[in-house]
Tab-separated table of C-alpha atoms and ligand atoms in Angstrom:
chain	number	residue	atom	x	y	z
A	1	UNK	CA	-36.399	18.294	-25.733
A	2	UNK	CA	-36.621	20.373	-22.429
A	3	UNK	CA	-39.728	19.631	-20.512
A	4	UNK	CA	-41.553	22.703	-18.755
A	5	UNK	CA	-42.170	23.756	-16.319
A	6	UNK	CA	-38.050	23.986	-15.821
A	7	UNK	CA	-36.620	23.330	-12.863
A	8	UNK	CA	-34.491	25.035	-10.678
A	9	UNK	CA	-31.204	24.261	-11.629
A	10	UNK	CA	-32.218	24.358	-15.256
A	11	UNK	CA	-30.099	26.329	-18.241
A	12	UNK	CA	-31.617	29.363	-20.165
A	13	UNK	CA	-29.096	30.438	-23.381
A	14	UNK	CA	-29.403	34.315	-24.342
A	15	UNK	CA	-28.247	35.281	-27.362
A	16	UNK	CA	-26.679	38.527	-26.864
A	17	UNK	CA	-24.983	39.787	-23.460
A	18	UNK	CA	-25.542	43.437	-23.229
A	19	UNK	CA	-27.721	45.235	-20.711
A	20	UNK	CA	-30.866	42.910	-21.456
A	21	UNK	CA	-28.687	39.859	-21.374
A	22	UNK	CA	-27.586	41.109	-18.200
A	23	UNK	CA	-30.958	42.236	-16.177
A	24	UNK	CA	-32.496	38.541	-17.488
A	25	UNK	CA	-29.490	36.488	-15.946
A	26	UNK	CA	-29.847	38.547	-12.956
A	27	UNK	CA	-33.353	37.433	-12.877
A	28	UNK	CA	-33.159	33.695	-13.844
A	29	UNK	CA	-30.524	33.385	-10.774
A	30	UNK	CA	-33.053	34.910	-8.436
A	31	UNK	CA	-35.581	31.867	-9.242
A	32	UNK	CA	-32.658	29.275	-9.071
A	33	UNK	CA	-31.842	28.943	-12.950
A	34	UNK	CA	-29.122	29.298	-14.685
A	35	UNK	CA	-27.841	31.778	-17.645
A	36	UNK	CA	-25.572	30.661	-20.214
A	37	UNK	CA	-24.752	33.929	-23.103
A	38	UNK	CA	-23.259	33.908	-26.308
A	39	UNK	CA	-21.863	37.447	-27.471
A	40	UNK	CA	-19.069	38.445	-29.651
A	41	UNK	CA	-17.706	39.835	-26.769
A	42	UNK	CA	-15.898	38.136	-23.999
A	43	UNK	CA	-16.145	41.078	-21.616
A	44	UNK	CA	-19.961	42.117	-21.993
A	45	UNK	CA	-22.582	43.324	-19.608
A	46	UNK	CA	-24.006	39.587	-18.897
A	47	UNK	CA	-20.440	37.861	-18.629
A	48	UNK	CA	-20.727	39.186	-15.059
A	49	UNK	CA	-23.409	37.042	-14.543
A	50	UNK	CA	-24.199	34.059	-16.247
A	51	UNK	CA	-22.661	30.478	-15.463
A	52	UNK	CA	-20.828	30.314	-19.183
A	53	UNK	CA	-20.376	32.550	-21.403
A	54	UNK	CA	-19.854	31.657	-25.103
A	55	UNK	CA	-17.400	33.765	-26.883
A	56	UNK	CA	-18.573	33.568	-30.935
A	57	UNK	CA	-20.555	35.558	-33.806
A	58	UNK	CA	-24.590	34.890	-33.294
A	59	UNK	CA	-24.050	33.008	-36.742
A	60	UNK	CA	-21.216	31.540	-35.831
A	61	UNK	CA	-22.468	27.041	-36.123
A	62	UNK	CA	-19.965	26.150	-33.523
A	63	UNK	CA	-20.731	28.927	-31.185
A	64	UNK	CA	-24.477	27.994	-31.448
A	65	UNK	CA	-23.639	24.159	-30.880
A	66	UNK	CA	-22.184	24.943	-27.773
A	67	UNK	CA	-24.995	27.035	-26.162
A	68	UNK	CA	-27.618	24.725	-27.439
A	69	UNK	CA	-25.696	21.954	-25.862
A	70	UNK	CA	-25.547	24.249	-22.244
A	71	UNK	CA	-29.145	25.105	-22.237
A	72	UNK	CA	-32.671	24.038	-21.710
A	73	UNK	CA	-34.381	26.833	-23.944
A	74	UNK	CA	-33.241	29.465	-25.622
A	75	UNK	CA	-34.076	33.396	-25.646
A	76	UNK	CA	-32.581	36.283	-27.145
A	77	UNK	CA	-32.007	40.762	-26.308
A	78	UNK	CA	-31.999	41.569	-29.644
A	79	UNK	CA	-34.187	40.728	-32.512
A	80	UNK	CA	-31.356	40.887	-35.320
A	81	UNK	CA	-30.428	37.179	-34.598
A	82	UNK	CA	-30.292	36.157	-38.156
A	83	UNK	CA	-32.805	33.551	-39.307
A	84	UNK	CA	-30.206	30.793	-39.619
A	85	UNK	CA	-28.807	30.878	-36.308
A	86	UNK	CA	-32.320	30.416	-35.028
A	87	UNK	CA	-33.137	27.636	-38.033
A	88	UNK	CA	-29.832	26.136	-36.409
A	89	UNK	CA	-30.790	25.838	-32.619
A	90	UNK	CA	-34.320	24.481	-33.706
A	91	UNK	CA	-32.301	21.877	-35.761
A	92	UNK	CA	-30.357	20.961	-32.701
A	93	UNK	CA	-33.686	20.306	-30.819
A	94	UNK	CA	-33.228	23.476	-28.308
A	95	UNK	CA	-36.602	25.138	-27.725
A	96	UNK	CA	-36.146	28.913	-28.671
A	97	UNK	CA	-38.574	31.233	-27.088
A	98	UNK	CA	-40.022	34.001	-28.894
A	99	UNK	CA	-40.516	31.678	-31.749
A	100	UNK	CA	-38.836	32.163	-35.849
A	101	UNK	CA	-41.552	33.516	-36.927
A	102	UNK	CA	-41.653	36.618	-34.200
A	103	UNK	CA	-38.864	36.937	-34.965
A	104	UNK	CA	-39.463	36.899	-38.712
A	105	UNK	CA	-42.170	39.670	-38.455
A	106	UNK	CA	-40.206	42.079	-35.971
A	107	UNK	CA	-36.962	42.100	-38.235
A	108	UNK	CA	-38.480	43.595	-41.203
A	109	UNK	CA	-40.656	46.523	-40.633
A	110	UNK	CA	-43.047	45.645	-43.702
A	111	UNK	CA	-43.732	42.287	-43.182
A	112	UNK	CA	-44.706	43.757	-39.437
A	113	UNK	CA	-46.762	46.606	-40.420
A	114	UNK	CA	-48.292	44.137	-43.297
A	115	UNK	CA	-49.008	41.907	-39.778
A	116	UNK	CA	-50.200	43.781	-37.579
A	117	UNK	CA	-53.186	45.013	-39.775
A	118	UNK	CA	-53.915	41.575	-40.727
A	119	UNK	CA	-54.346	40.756	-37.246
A	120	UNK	CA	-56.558	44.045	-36.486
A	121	UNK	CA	-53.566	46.089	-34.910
A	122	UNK	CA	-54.087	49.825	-36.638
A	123	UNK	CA	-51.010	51.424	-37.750
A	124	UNK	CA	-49.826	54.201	-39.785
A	125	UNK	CA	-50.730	54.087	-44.061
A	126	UNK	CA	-47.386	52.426	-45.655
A	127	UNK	CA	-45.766	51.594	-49.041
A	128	UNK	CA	-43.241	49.467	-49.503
A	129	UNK	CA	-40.502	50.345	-52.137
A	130	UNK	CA	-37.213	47.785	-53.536
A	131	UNK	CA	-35.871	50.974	-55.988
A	132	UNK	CA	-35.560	54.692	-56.124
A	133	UNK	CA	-38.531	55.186	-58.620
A	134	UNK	CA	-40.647	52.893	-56.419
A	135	UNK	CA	-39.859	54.866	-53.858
A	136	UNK	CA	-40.404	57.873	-55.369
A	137	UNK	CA	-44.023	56.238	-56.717
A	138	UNK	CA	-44.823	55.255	-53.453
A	139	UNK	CA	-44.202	58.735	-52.005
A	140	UNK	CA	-46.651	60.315	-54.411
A	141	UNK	CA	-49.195	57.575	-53.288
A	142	UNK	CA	-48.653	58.042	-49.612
A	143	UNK	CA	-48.124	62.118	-49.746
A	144	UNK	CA	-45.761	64.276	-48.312
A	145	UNK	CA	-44.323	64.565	-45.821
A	146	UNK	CA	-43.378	61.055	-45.268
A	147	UNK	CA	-41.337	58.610	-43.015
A	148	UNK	CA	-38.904	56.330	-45.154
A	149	UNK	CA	-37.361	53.653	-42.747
A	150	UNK	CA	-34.837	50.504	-43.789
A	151	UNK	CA	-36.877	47.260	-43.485
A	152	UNK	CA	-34.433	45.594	-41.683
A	153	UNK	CA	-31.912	46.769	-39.219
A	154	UNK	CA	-32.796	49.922	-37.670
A	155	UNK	CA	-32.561	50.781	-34.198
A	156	UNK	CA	-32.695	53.842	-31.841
A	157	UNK	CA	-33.662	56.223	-34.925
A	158	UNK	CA	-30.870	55.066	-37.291
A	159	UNK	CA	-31.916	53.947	-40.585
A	160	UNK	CA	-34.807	56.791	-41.467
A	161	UNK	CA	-35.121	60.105	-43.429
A	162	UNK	CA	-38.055	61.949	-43.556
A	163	UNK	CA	-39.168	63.021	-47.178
A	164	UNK	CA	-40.388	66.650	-47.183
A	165	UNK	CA	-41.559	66.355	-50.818
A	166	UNK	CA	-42.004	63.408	-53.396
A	167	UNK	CA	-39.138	64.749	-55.538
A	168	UNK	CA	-36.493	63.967	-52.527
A	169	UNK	CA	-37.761	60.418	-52.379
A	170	UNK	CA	-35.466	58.383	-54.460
A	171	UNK	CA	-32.777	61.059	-52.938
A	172	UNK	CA	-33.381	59.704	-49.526
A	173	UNK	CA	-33.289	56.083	-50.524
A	174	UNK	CA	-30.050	56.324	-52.453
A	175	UNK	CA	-28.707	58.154	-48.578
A	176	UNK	CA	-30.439	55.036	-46.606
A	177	UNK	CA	-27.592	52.838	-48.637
A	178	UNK	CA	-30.530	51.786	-51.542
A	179	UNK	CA	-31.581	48.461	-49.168
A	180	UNK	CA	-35.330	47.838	-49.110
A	181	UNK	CA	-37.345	50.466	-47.359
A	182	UNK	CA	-40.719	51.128	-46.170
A	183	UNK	CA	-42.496	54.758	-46.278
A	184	UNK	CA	-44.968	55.429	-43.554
A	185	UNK	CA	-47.324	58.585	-43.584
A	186	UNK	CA	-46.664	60.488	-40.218
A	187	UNK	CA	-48.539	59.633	-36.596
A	188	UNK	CA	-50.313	63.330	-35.743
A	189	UNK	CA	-49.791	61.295	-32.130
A	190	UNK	CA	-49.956	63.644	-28.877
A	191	UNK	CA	-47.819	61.318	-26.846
A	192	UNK	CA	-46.340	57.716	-27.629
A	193	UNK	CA	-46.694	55.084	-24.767
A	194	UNK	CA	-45.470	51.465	-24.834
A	195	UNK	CA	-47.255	48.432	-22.977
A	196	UNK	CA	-45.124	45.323	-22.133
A	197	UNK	CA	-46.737	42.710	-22.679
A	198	UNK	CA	-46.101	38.591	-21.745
A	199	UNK	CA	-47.744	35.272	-23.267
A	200	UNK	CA	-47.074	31.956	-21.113
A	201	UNK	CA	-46.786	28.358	-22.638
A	202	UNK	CA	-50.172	27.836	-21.354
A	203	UNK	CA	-51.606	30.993	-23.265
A	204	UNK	CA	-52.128	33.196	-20.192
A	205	UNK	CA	-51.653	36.930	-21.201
A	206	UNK	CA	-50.698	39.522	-18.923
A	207	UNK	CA	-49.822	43.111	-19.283
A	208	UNK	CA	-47.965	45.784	-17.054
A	209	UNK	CA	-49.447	49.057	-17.038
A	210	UNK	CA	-48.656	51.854	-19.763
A	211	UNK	CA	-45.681	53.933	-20.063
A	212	UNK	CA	-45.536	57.221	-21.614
A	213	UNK	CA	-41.600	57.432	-23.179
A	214	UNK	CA	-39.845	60.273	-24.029
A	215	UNK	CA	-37.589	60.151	-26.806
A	216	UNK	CA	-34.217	62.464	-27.561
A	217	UNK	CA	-32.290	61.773	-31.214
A	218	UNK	CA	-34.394	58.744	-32.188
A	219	UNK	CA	-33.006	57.488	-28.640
A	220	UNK	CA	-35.381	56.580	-25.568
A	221	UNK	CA	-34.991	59.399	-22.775
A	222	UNK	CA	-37.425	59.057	-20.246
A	223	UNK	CA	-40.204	56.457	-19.495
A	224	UNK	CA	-43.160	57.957	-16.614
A	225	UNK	CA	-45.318	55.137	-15.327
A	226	UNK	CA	-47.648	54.111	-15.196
A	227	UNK	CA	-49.013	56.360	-17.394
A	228	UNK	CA	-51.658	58.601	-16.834
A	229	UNK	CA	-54.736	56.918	-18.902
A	230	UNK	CA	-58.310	56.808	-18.493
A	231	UNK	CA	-59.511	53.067	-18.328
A	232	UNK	CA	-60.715	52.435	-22.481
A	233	UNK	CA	-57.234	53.678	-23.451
A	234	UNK	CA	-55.314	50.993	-21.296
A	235	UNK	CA	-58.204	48.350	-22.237
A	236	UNK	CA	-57.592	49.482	-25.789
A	237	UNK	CA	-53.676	49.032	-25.626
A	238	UNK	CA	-54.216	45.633	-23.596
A	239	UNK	CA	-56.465	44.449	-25.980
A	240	UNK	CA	-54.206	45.068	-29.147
A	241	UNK	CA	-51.321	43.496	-27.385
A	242	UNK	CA	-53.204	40.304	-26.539
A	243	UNK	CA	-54.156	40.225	-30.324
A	244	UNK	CA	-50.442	40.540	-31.713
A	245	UNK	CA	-49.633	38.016	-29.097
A	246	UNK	CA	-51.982	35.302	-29.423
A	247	UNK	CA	-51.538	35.681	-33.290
A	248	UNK	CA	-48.030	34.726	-33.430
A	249	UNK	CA	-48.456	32.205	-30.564
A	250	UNK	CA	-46.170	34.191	-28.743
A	251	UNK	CA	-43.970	32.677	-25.593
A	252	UNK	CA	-42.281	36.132	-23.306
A	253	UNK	CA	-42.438	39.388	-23.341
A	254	UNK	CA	-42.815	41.570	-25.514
A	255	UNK	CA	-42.754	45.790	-25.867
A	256	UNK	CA	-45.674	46.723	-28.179
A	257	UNK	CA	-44.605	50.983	-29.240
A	258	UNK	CA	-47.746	52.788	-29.396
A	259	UNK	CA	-48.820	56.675	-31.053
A	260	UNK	CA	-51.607	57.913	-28.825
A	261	UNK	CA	-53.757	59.992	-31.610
A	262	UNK	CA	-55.598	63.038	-30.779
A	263	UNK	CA	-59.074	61.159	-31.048
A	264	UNK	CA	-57.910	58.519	-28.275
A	265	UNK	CA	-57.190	55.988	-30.953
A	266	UNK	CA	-54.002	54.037	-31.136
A	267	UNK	CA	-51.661	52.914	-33.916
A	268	UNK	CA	-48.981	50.733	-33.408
A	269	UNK	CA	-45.270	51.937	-34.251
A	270	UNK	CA	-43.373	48.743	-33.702
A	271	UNK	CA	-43.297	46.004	-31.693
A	272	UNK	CA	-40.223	44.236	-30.001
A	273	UNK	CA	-40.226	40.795	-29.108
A	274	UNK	CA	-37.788	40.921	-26.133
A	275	UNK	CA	-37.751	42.806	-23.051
A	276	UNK	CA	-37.682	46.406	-23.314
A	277	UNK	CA	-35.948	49.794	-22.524
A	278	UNK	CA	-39.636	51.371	-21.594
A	279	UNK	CA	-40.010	48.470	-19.493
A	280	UNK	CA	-36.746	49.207	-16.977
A	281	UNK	CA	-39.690	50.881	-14.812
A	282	UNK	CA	-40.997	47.652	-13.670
A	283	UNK	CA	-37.796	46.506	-11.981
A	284	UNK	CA	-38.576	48.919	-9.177
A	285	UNK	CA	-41.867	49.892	-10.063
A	286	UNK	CA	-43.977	46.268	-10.286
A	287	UNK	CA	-44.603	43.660	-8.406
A	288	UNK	CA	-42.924	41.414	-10.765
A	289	UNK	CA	-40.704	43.053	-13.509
A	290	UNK	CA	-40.348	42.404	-17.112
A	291	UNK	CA	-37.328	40.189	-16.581
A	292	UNK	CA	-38.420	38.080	-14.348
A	293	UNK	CA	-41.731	37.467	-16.286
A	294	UNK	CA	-40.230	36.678	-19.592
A	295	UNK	CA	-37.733	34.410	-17.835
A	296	UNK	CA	-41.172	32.810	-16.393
A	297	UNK	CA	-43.088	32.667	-19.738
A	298	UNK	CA	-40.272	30.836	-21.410
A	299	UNK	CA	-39.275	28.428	-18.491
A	300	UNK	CA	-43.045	27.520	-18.522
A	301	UNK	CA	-43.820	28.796	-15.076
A	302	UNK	CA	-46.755	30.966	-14.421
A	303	UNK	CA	-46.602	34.703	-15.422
A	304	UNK	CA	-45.891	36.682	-12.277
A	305	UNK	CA	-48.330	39.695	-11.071
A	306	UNK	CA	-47.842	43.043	-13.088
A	307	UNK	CA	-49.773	45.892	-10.931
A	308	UNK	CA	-47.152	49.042	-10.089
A	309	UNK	CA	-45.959	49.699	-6.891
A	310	UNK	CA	-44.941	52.884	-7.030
A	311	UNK	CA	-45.391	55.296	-9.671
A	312	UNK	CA	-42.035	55.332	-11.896
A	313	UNK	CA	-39.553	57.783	-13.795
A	314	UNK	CA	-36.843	55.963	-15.833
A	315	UNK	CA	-34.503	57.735	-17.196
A	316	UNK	CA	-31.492	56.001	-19.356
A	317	UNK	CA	-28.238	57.125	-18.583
A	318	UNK	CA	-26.521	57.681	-21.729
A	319	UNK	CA	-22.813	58.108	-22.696
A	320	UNK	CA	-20.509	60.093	-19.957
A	321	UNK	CA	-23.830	60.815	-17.943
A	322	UNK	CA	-22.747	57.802	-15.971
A	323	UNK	CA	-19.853	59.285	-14.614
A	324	UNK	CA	-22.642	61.131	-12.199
A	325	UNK	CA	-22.849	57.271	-10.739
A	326	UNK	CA	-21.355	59.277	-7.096
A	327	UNK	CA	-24.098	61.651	-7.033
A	328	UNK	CA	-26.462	59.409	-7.952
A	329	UNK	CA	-25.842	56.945	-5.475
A	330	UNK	CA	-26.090	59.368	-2.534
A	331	UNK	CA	-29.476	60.073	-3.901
A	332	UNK	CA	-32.006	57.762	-1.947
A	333	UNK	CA	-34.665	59.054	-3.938
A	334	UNK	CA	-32.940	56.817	-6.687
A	335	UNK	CA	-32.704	53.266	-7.857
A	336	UNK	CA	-29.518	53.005	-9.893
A	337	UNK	CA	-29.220	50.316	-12.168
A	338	UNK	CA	-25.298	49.924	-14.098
A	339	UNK	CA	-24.679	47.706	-17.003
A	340	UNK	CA	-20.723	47.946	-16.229
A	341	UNK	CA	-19.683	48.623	-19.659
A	342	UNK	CA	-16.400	49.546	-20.432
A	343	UNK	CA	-16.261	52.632	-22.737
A	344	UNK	CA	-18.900	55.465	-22.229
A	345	UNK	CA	-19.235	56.499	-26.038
A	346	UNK	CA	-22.126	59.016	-26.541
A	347	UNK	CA	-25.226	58.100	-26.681
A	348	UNK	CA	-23.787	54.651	-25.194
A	349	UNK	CA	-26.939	53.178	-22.824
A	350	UNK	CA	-24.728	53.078	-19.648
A	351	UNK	CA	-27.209	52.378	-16.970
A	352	UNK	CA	-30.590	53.981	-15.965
A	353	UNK	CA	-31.936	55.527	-13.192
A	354	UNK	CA	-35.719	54.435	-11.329
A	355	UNK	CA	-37.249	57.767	-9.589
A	356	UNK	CA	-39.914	56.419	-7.419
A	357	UNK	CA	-43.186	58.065	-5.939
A	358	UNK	CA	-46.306	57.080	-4.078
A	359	UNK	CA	-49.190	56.049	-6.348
A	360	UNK	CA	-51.518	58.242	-6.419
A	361	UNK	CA	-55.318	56.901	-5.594
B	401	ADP	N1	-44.725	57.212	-38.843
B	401	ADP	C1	-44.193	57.998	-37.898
B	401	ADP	N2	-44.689	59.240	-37.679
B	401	ADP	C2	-44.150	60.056	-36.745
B	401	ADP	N3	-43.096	59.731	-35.970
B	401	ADP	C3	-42.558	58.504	-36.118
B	401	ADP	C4	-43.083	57.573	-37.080
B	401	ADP	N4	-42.356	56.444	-36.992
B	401	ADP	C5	-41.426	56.653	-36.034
B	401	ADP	N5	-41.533	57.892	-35.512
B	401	ADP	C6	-40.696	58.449	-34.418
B	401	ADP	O1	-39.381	57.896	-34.511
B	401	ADP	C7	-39.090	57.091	-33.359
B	401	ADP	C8	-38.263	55.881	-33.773
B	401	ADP	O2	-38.944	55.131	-34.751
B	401	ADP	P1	-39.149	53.556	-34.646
B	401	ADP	O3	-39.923	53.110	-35.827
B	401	ADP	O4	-39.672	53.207	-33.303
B	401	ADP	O5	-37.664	53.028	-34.867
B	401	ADP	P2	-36.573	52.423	-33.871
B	401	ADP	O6	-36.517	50.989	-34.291
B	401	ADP	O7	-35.342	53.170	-34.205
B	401	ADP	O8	-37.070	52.595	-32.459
B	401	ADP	C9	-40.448	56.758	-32.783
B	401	ADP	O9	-40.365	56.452	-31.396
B	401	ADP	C10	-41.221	58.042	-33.069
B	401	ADP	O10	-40.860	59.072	-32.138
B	402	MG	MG1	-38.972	52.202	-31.676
């Protein structure tokens, strides 16, 4: 078993090689570590990067074998990794960091919801529903309109319908494929804001400050940060962060999604346990940025300082926008940041762009 703090020199495994994959290598080789990524895809974002690069399926036992073998601890950019890839690595004696059961709770959006009230994180009313009458039953309970989401598997706005009426329910749940589902009533939120958050092996907790995100399609647009919020509201998002974390004995970081209600209360929307897209800010924005500190957390070093710098405007670049890469890069007002994909398919998260400003006193 790897002892911590890690050494320079030592190996951190990533499951998945896209963008995140990428920005964490990029920061484990700034403190003198070492990235090893396994991804389907011989040719993706972190290949450019990392010391070895394990071509295989994430459930794919040999594939696995091979990056526990490389590696000192083991992380992940996505939280689909099925459950018995991670059973797997923990059976190989490989330290994986967010833990299974993080990871358990963030793949299925009831079981999270279920969570985070248990643990005194509000969130929207929900029913859970297995068949079209359930979910028609569970409609009528809730009231309409109402949110109806896929448990499992949803990203960037795929995966939900919202039900107008009760009548359309088992309608919508036949057109989400009839998989499991959860219904939520609707956030009356005047802005959502995200904080990223980071547990160490020792415990220690610390959070950057909020960003206010922007979303186009079910796809993030725009992060501004740090967000304009009175001191309760930030205490208030710190403090249900620090509860979700300590609860799961969380090790890294992770992005806790946030509805800011009209009365100043907060709900949770989701949580991701991985870095973040509304946490790209920090790279040029913080003293420390969300790579580096969940590369920290799970190497057992000390969590890095998270106060802003500058105040921050991310904005993804998505599909052909990338192709603006010239003008952008004669802009010194910008910090350009390309993942050096291939294709640029729309809607395809090609890079980003940090806008930077003095902070205001
Ligand atoms: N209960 C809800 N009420 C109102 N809007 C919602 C609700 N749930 C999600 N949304 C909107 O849909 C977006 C995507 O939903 P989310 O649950 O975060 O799924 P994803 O995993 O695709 O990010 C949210 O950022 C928010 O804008
Ligand atoms: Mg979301």
């Amino acid at each position: 078993m790897a002892r911590f703090p890690l050494p320079p020199g030592s190996t951190i495994g990533v499951l998945g090689g896209g963008q995140l994959g990428w920005m964490l290598a990029l920061a484990a080789s700034r403190l003198g570590l070492n990235t090893a990524v396994l991804d389907p895809d011989p040719a993706c974002s972190a290949s450019r990067v990392a010391v070895r690069t394990v071509t295989a399926d994430y459930a794919d036992p040999e594939g696995l074998a091979a990056l526990a073998q490389a590696c000192d601890v083991v992380t992940f950019e996505f939280e689909n990794v099925p459950a018995a890839a991670v059973e797997q690595l923990a059976a190989l004696k490989v330290q994986v960091a967010p833990g299974a059961r993080a990871l358990a709770v963030a793949q299925d959006r009831l079981e999270e919801k279920t969570f985070l009230n248990g643990v005194h994180a509000p969130t929207v009313a929900f029913r859970g529903a297995s068949s079209a009458a359930e979910a028609a039953e569970a409609a009528a309970e809730l009231g309409a309109p109402c949110l109806m989401k896929t448990r499992r598997e949803g990203y960037d706005g795929k995966g939900q319908r919202w039900v107008e009426h009760a009548s359309q329910a088992a309608a919508a749940f036949e057109a989400l494929g009839s998989r499991p589902v959860i219904l939520e009533a609707p956030a009356d939120f005047v802005r959502e804001l995200s904080v990223i958050a980071a547990r160490s092996r020792s415990g220690e907790i610390a959070c950057f400050p909020l960003g206010e995100n922007h979303h186009e399609n079910g796809v993030l647009r725009r992060t501004h940060a740090p967000a304009a919020a009175a001191p309760p509201l930030v205490e208030q998002a710190q403090q249900i962060a620090a509860r979700i974390l300590s609860a799961l004995d969380y090790v890294g970081v992770m992005g806790v999604e946030l509805f800011e209600l009209k009365d100043g209360r907060l709900l949770v929307n989701e949580i991701a346990p991985r870095v973040h897209n509304s946490g790209h800010w920090t790279l040029d924005g913080c003293e420390v940025d969300q790579f580096e500190q969940h590369v920290r957390a799970i190497a057992g070093w000390p969590l890095g300082p998270t106060a802003a710098l500058a105040r921050t405007e991310m904005t993804n670049l998505l599909g052909s926008e990338v192709d603006d890469w010239k003008k952008l890069a004669a802009d010194p007002d910008a910090r350009l940041w390309l993942y050096g994909k291939g294709e640029p398919r729309p809607g395809r998260k090609m890079g980003h762009v940090n806008r930077l400003q003095p902070l205001k006193d």
